[in-house]
């Protein structure tokens, strides 16, 4: 049955269907999805004594965005009736793409981005952030492992840290981590 379905969809494409143009908002969202995944998949290479081996860079967002756009178009065609000549990009097709994006971005970086975004979602103009231990508990890692990942995320420009007075009284200032404004903008489009 699956081969028959795919053959019918292939025939529909060959007969010349038209996929409705994306709105500017949809195009921006797909590009933001590509950016989020490119940041989440970027790695920081460290050498001896934990020094950077080279300046970390993320992959090109446009390449990922183009792949996501093709996937979205194919999903829209797959969800549409075979007789339909003009295909619309539906909320269902976008929901499937969003699931694919989250699965592709999945990892510790995505976990931390998601935790920080959810924590400050209601106050994006003035985020308060979270401390390392709070983040560690949310993502289920040790405090030291979380600290290492947070340092990498700072190198990649995903987060920044705020030194705030120690909530426990005297001593050194506490460090709270927040998403950079660029990443907050991406999360607003992708994570809602």
PDB file of N, CA, C and O in Angstrom, residues 72-115:
ATOM      1  N   UNK A  72       8.950  20.578   4.032  1.00  0.00           N
ATOM      2  CA  UNK A  72       7.624  21.158   4.234  1.00  0.00           C
ATOM      3  C   UNK A  72       6.774  21.018   2.968  1.00  0.00           C
ATOM      4  O   UNK A  72       5.602  20.645   3.034  1.00  0.00           O
ATOM      5  N   UNK A  73       7.374  21.293   1.812  1.00  0.00           N
ATOM      6  CA  UNK A  73       6.633  21.181   0.547  1.00  0.00           C
ATOM      7  C   UNK A  73       6.209  19.736   0.305  1.00  0.00           C
ATOM      8  O   UNK A  73       5.055  19.467  -0.065  1.00  0.00           O
ATOM      9  N   UNK A  74       7.113  18.790   0.528  1.00  0.00           N
ATOM     10  CA  UNK A  74       6.774  17.384   0.320  1.00  0.00           C
ATOM     11  C   UNK A  74       5.682  16.943   1.295  1.00  0.00           C
ATOM     12  O   UNK A  74       4.758  16.218   0.931  1.00  0.00           O
ATOM     13  N   UNK A  75       5.775  17.408   2.544  1.00  0.00           N
ATOM     14  CA  UNK A  75       4.753  17.071   3.539  1.00  0.00           C
ATOM     15  C   UNK A  75       3.395  17.616   3.118  1.00  0.00           C
ATOM     16  O   UNK A  75       2.375  16.919   3.218  1.00  0.00           O
ATOM     17  N   UNK A  76       3.372  18.850   2.623  1.00  0.00           N
ATOM     18  CA  UNK A  76       2.110  19.456   2.169  1.00  0.00           C
ATOM     19  C   UNK A  76       1.514  18.659   1.017  1.00  0.00           C
ATOM     20  O   UNK A  76       0.304  18.428   0.970  1.00  0.00           O
ATOM     21  N   UNK A  77       2.357  18.232   0.072  1.00  0.00           N
ATOM     22  CA  UNK A  77       1.880  17.421  -1.057  1.00  0.00           C
ATOM     23  C   UNK A  77       1.346  16.087  -0.539  1.00  0.00           C
ATOM     24  O   UNK A  77       0.278  15.622  -0.959  1.00  0.00           O
ATOM     25  N   UNK A  78       2.060  15.487   0.384  1.00  0.00           N
ATOM     26  CA  UNK A  78       1.653  14.188   0.926  1.00  0.00           C
ATOM     27  C   UNK A  78       0.308  14.275   1.639  1.00  0.00           C
ATOM     28  O   UNK A  78      -0.510  13.363   1.549  1.00  0.00           O
ATOM     29  N   UNK A  79       0.061  15.377   2.323  1.00  0.00           N
ATOM     30  CA  UNK A  79      -1.184  15.531   3.078  1.00  0.00           C
ATOM     31  C   UNK A  79      -2.373  15.955   2.218  1.00  0.00           C
ATOM     32  O   UNK A  79      -3.507  15.897   2.669  1.00  0.00           O
ATOM     33  N   UNK A  80      -2.103  16.370   0.985  1.00  0.00           N
ATOM     34  CA  UNK A  80      -3.188  16.878   0.138  1.00  0.00           C
ATOM     35  C   UNK A  80      -3.807  15.762  -0.702  1.00  0.00           C
ATOM     36  O   UNK A  80      -3.168  14.759  -0.997  1.00  0.00           O
ATOM     37  N   UNK A  81      -5.066  15.949  -1.112  1.00  0.00           N
ATOM     38  CA  UNK A  81      -5.696  14.966  -2.006  1.00  0.00           C
ATOM     39  C   UNK A  81      -4.973  14.926  -3.353  1.00  0.00           C
ATOM     40  O   UNK A  81      -4.454  15.941  -3.816  1.00  0.00           O
ATOM     41  N   UNK A  82      -4.956  13.766  -3.952  1.00  0.00           N
ATOM     42  CA  UNK A  82      -4.237  13.591  -5.224  1.00  0.00           C
ATOM     43  C   UNK A  82      -4.796  14.456  -6.344  1.00  0.00           C
ATOM     44  O   UNK A  82      -4.088  14.794  -7.285  1.00  0.00           O
ATOM     45  N   UNK A  83      -6.057  14.823  -6.268  1.00  0.00           N
ATOM     46  CA  UNK A  83      -6.666  15.611  -7.337  1.00  0.00           C
ATOM     47  C   UNK A  83      -6.382  17.111  -7.207  1.00  0.00           C
ATOM     48  O   UNK A  83      -6.652  17.872  -8.135  1.00  0.00           O
ATOM     49  N   UNK A  84      -5.847  17.527  -6.094  1.00  0.00           N
ATOM     50  CA  UNK A  84      -5.637  18.954  -5.846  1.00  0.00           C
ATOM     51  C   UNK A  84      -4.487  19.494  -6.702  1.00  0.00           C
ATOM     52  O   UNK A  84      -3.415  18.907  -6.761  1.00  0.00           O
ATOM     53  N   UNK A  85      -4.730  20.614  -7.379  1.00  0.00           N
ATOM     54  CA  UNK A  85      -3.719  21.216  -8.261  1.00  0.00           C
ATOM     55  C   UNK A  85      -2.864  22.255  -7.540  1.00  0.00           C
ATOM     56  O   UNK A  85      -1.721  22.455  -7.890  1.00  0.00           O
ATOM     57  N   UNK A  86      -3.452  22.968  -6.575  1.00  0.00           N
ATOM     58  CA  UNK A  86      -2.689  23.950  -5.810  1.00  0.00           C
ATOM     59  C   UNK A  86      -2.614  23.471  -4.364  1.00  0.00           C
ATOM     60  O   UNK A  86      -3.634  23.235  -3.733  1.00  0.00           O
ATOM     61  N   UNK A  87      -1.408  23.344  -3.888  1.00  0.00           N
ATOM     62  CA  UNK A  87      -1.167  22.804  -2.551  1.00  0.00           C
ATOM     63  C   UNK A  87      -0.929  23.960  -1.581  1.00  0.00           C
ATOM     64  O   UNK A  87      -0.117  24.846  -1.848  1.00  0.00           O
ATOM     65  N   UNK A  88      -1.622  23.924  -0.454  1.00  0.00           N
ATOM     66  CA  UNK A  88      -1.446  24.941   0.579  1.00  0.00           C
ATOM     67  C   UNK A  88      -0.581  24.379   1.698  1.00  0.00           C
ATOM     68  O   UNK A  88      -0.657  23.192   2.014  1.00  0.00           O
ATOM     69  N   UNK A  89       0.222  25.245   2.276  1.00  0.00           N
ATOM     70  CA  UNK A  89       1.026  24.860   3.433  1.00  0.00           C
ATOM     71  C   UNK A  89       0.115  24.995   4.652  1.00  0.00           C
ATOM     72  O   UNK A  89      -0.264  26.094   5.040  1.00  0.00           O
ATOM     73  N   UNK A  90      -0.243  23.880   5.232  1.00  0.00           N
ATOM     74  CA  UNK A  90      -1.208  23.871   6.333  1.00  0.00           C
ATOM     75  C   UNK A  90      -0.506  23.910   7.694  1.00  0.00           C
ATOM     76  O   UNK A  90       0.708  23.689   7.793  1.00  0.00           O
ATOM     77  N   UNK A  91      -1.296  24.153   8.734  1.00  0.00           N
ATOM     78  CA  UNK A  91      -0.769  24.111  10.104  1.00  0.00           C
ATOM     79  C   UNK A  91      -0.261  22.720  10.438  1.00  0.00           C
ATOM     80  O   UNK A  91       0.725  22.559  11.155  1.00  0.00           O
ATOM     81  N   UNK A  92      -0.916  21.714   9.903  1.00  0.00           N
ATOM     82  CA  UNK A  92      -0.491  20.332  10.148  1.00  0.00           C
ATOM     83  C   UNK A  92       0.888  20.078   9.555  1.00  0.00           C
ATOM     84  O   UNK A  92       1.745  19.470  10.202  1.00  0.00           O
ATOM     85  N   UNK A  93       1.118  20.562   8.332  1.00  0.00           N
ATOM     86  CA  UNK A  93       2.437  20.397   7.705  1.00  0.00           C
ATOM     87  C   UNK A  93       3.502  21.122   8.524  1.00  0.00           C
ATOM     88  O   UNK A  93       4.604  20.588   8.740  1.00  0.00           O
ATOM     89  N   UNK A  94       3.199  22.322   9.004  1.00  0.00           N
ATOM     90  CA  UNK A  94       4.150  23.064   9.837  1.00  0.00           C
ATOM     91  C   UNK A  94       4.389  22.354  11.167  1.00  0.00           C
ATOM     92  O   UNK A  94       5.514  22.347  11.681  1.00  0.00           O
ATOM     93  N   UNK A  95       3.360  21.748  11.732  1.00  0.00           N
ATOM     94  CA  UNK A  95       3.520  21.020  13.000  1.00  0.00           C
ATOM     95  C   UNK A  95       4.462  19.830  12.820  1.00  0.00           C
ATOM     96  O   UNK A  95       5.301  19.550  13.684  1.00  0.00           O
ATOM     97  N   UNK A  96       4.341  19.142  11.685  1.00  0.00           N
ATOM     98  CA  UNK A  96       5.229  18.013  11.404  1.00  0.00           C
ATOM     99  C   UNK A  96       6.658  18.520  11.231  1.00  0.00           C
ATOM    100  O   UNK A  96       7.610  17.936  11.769  1.00  0.00           O
ATOM    101  N   UNK A  97       6.829  19.626  10.492  1.00  0.00           N
ATOM    102  CA  UNK A  97       8.161  20.203  10.317  1.00  0.00           C
ATOM    103  C   UNK A  97       8.749  20.617  11.667  1.00  0.00           C
ATOM    104  O   UNK A  97       9.927  20.363  11.934  1.00  0.00           O
ATOM    105  N   UNK A  98       7.949  21.212  12.525  1.00  0.00           N
ATOM    106  CA  UNK A  98       8.434  21.636  13.840  1.00  0.00           C
ATOM    107  C   UNK A  98       8.932  20.435  14.639  1.00  0.00           C
ATOM    108  O   UNK A  98       9.965  20.504  15.306  1.00  0.00           O
ATOM    109  N   UNK A  99       8.228  19.324  14.562  1.00  0.00           N
ATOM    110  CA  UNK A  99       8.669  18.092  15.242  1.00  0.00           C
ATOM    111  C   UNK A  99      10.003  17.623  14.678  1.00  0.00           C
ATOM    112  O   UNK A  99      10.914  17.260  15.438  1.00  0.00           O
ATOM    113  N   UNK A 100      10.167  17.672  13.363  1.00  0.00           N
ATOM    114  CA  UNK A 100      11.431  17.270  12.734  1.00  0.00           C
ATOM    115  C   UNK A 100      12.564  18.199  13.177  1.00  0.00           C
ATOM    116  O   UNK A 100      13.670  17.746  13.489  1.00  0.00           O
ATOM    117  N   UNK A 101      12.282  19.497  13.232  1.00  0.00           N
ATOM    118  CA  UNK A 101      13.298  20.467  13.664  1.00  0.00           C
ATOM    119  C   UNK A 101      13.738  20.171  15.094  1.00  0.00           C
ATOM    120  O   UNK A 101      14.928  20.148  15.400  1.00  0.00           O
ATOM    121  N   UNK A 102      12.784  19.938  15.971  1.00  0.00           N
ATOM    122  CA  UNK A 102      13.127  19.635  17.375  1.00  0.00           C
ATOM    123  C   UNK A 102      13.916  18.338  17.487  1.00  0.00           C
ATOM    124  O   UNK A 102      14.851  18.244  18.281  1.00  0.00           O
ATOM    125  N   UNK A 103      13.544  17.344  16.712  1.00  0.00           N
ATOM    126  CA  UNK A 103      14.289  16.082  16.732  1.00  0.00           C
ATOM    127  C   UNK A 103      15.705  16.264  16.183  1.00  0.00           C
ATOM    128  O   UNK A 103      16.648  15.636  16.659  1.00  0.00           O
ATOM    129  N   UNK A 104      15.856  17.131  15.183  1.00  0.00           N
ATOM    130  CA  UNK A 104      17.165  17.377  14.584  1.00  0.00           C
ATOM    131  C   UNK A 104      18.059  18.183  15.520  1.00  0.00           C
ATOM    132  O   UNK A 104      19.261  17.959  15.587  1.00  0.00           O
ATOM    133  N   UNK A 105      17.470  19.105  16.267  1.00  0.00           N
ATOM    134  CA  UNK A 105      18.232  19.962  17.178  1.00  0.00           C
ATOM    135  C   UNK A 105      18.529  19.271  18.504  1.00  0.00           C
ATOM    136  O   UNK A 105      19.346  19.748  19.283  1.00  0.00           O
ATOM    137  N   UNK A 106      17.883  18.154  18.761  1.00  0.00           N
ATOM    138  CA  UNK A 106      17.918  17.514  20.068  1.00  0.00           C
ATOM    139  C   UNK A 106      19.345  17.277  20.561  1.00  0.00           C
ATOM    140  O   UNK A 106      20.199  16.802  19.839  1.00  0.00           O
ATOM    141  N   UNK A 107      19.584  17.613  21.790  1.00  0.00           N
ATOM    142  CA  UNK A 107      20.873  17.426  22.456  1.00  0.00           C
ATOM    143  C   UNK A 107      20.938  18.356  23.655  1.00  0.00           C
ATOM    144  O   UNK A 107      19.965  19.056  23.977  1.00  0.00           O
ATOM    145  N   UNK A 108      22.082  18.385  24.321  1.00  0.00           N
ATOM    146  CA  UNK A 108      22.215  19.219  25.515  1.00  0.00           C
ATOM    147  C   UNK A 108      22.042  20.706  25.203  1.00  0.00           C
ATOM    148  O   UNK A 108      21.445  21.437  25.982  1.00  0.00           O
ATOM    149  N   UNK A 109      22.563  21.144  24.057  1.00  0.00           N
ATOM    150  CA  UNK A 109      22.406  22.555  23.699  1.00  0.00           C
ATOM    151  C   UNK A 109      20.932  22.908  23.570  1.00  0.00           C
ATOM    152  O   UNK A 109      20.466  23.895  24.137  1.00  0.00           O
ATOM    153  N   UNK A 110      20.188  22.097  22.844  1.00  0.00           N
ATOM    154  CA  UNK A 110      18.760  22.354  22.675  1.00  0.00           C
ATOM    155  C   UNK A 110      18.040  22.305  24.019  1.00  0.00           C
ATOM    156  O   UNK A 110      17.172  23.133  24.296  1.00  0.00           O
ATOM    157  N   UNK A 111      18.409  21.350  24.862  1.00  0.00           N
ATOM    158  CA  UNK A 111      17.781  21.250  26.179  1.00  0.00           C
ATOM    159  C   UNK A 111      17.966  22.543  26.973  1.00  0.00           C
ATOM    160  O   UNK A 111      17.020  23.058  27.564  1.00  0.00           O
ATOM    161  N   UNK A 112      19.189  23.068  26.974  1.00  0.00           N
ATOM    162  CA  UNK A 112      19.476  24.289  27.734  1.00  0.00           C
ATOM    163  C   UNK A 112      18.749  25.484  27.116  1.00  0.00           C
ATOM    164  O   UNK A 112      18.166  26.301  27.831  1.00  0.00           O
ATOM    165  N   UNK A 113      18.772  25.596  25.805  1.00  0.00           N
ATOM    166  CA  UNK A 113      18.060  26.691  25.134  1.00  0.00           C
ATOM    167  C   UNK A 113      16.586  26.647  25.500  1.00  0.00           C
ATOM    168  O   UNK A 113      15.978  27.664  25.859  1.00  0.00           O
ATOM    169  N   UNK A 114      16.005  25.475  25.441  1.00  0.00           N
ATOM    170  CA  UNK A 114      14.584  25.321  25.736  1.00  0.00           C
ATOM    171  C   UNK A 114      14.284  25.660  27.206  1.00  0.00           C
ATOM    172  O   UNK A 114      13.304  26.348  27.496  1.00  0.00           O
ATOM    173  N   UNK A 115      15.129  25.200  28.127  1.00  0.00           N
ATOM    174  CA  UNK A 115      14.928  25.477  29.554  1.00  0.00           C
ATOM    175  C   UNK A 115      15.005  26.977  29.826  1.00  0.00           C
ATOM    176  O   UNK A 115      14.153  27.543  30.516  1.00  0.00           O
TER     177      UNK A 115
END
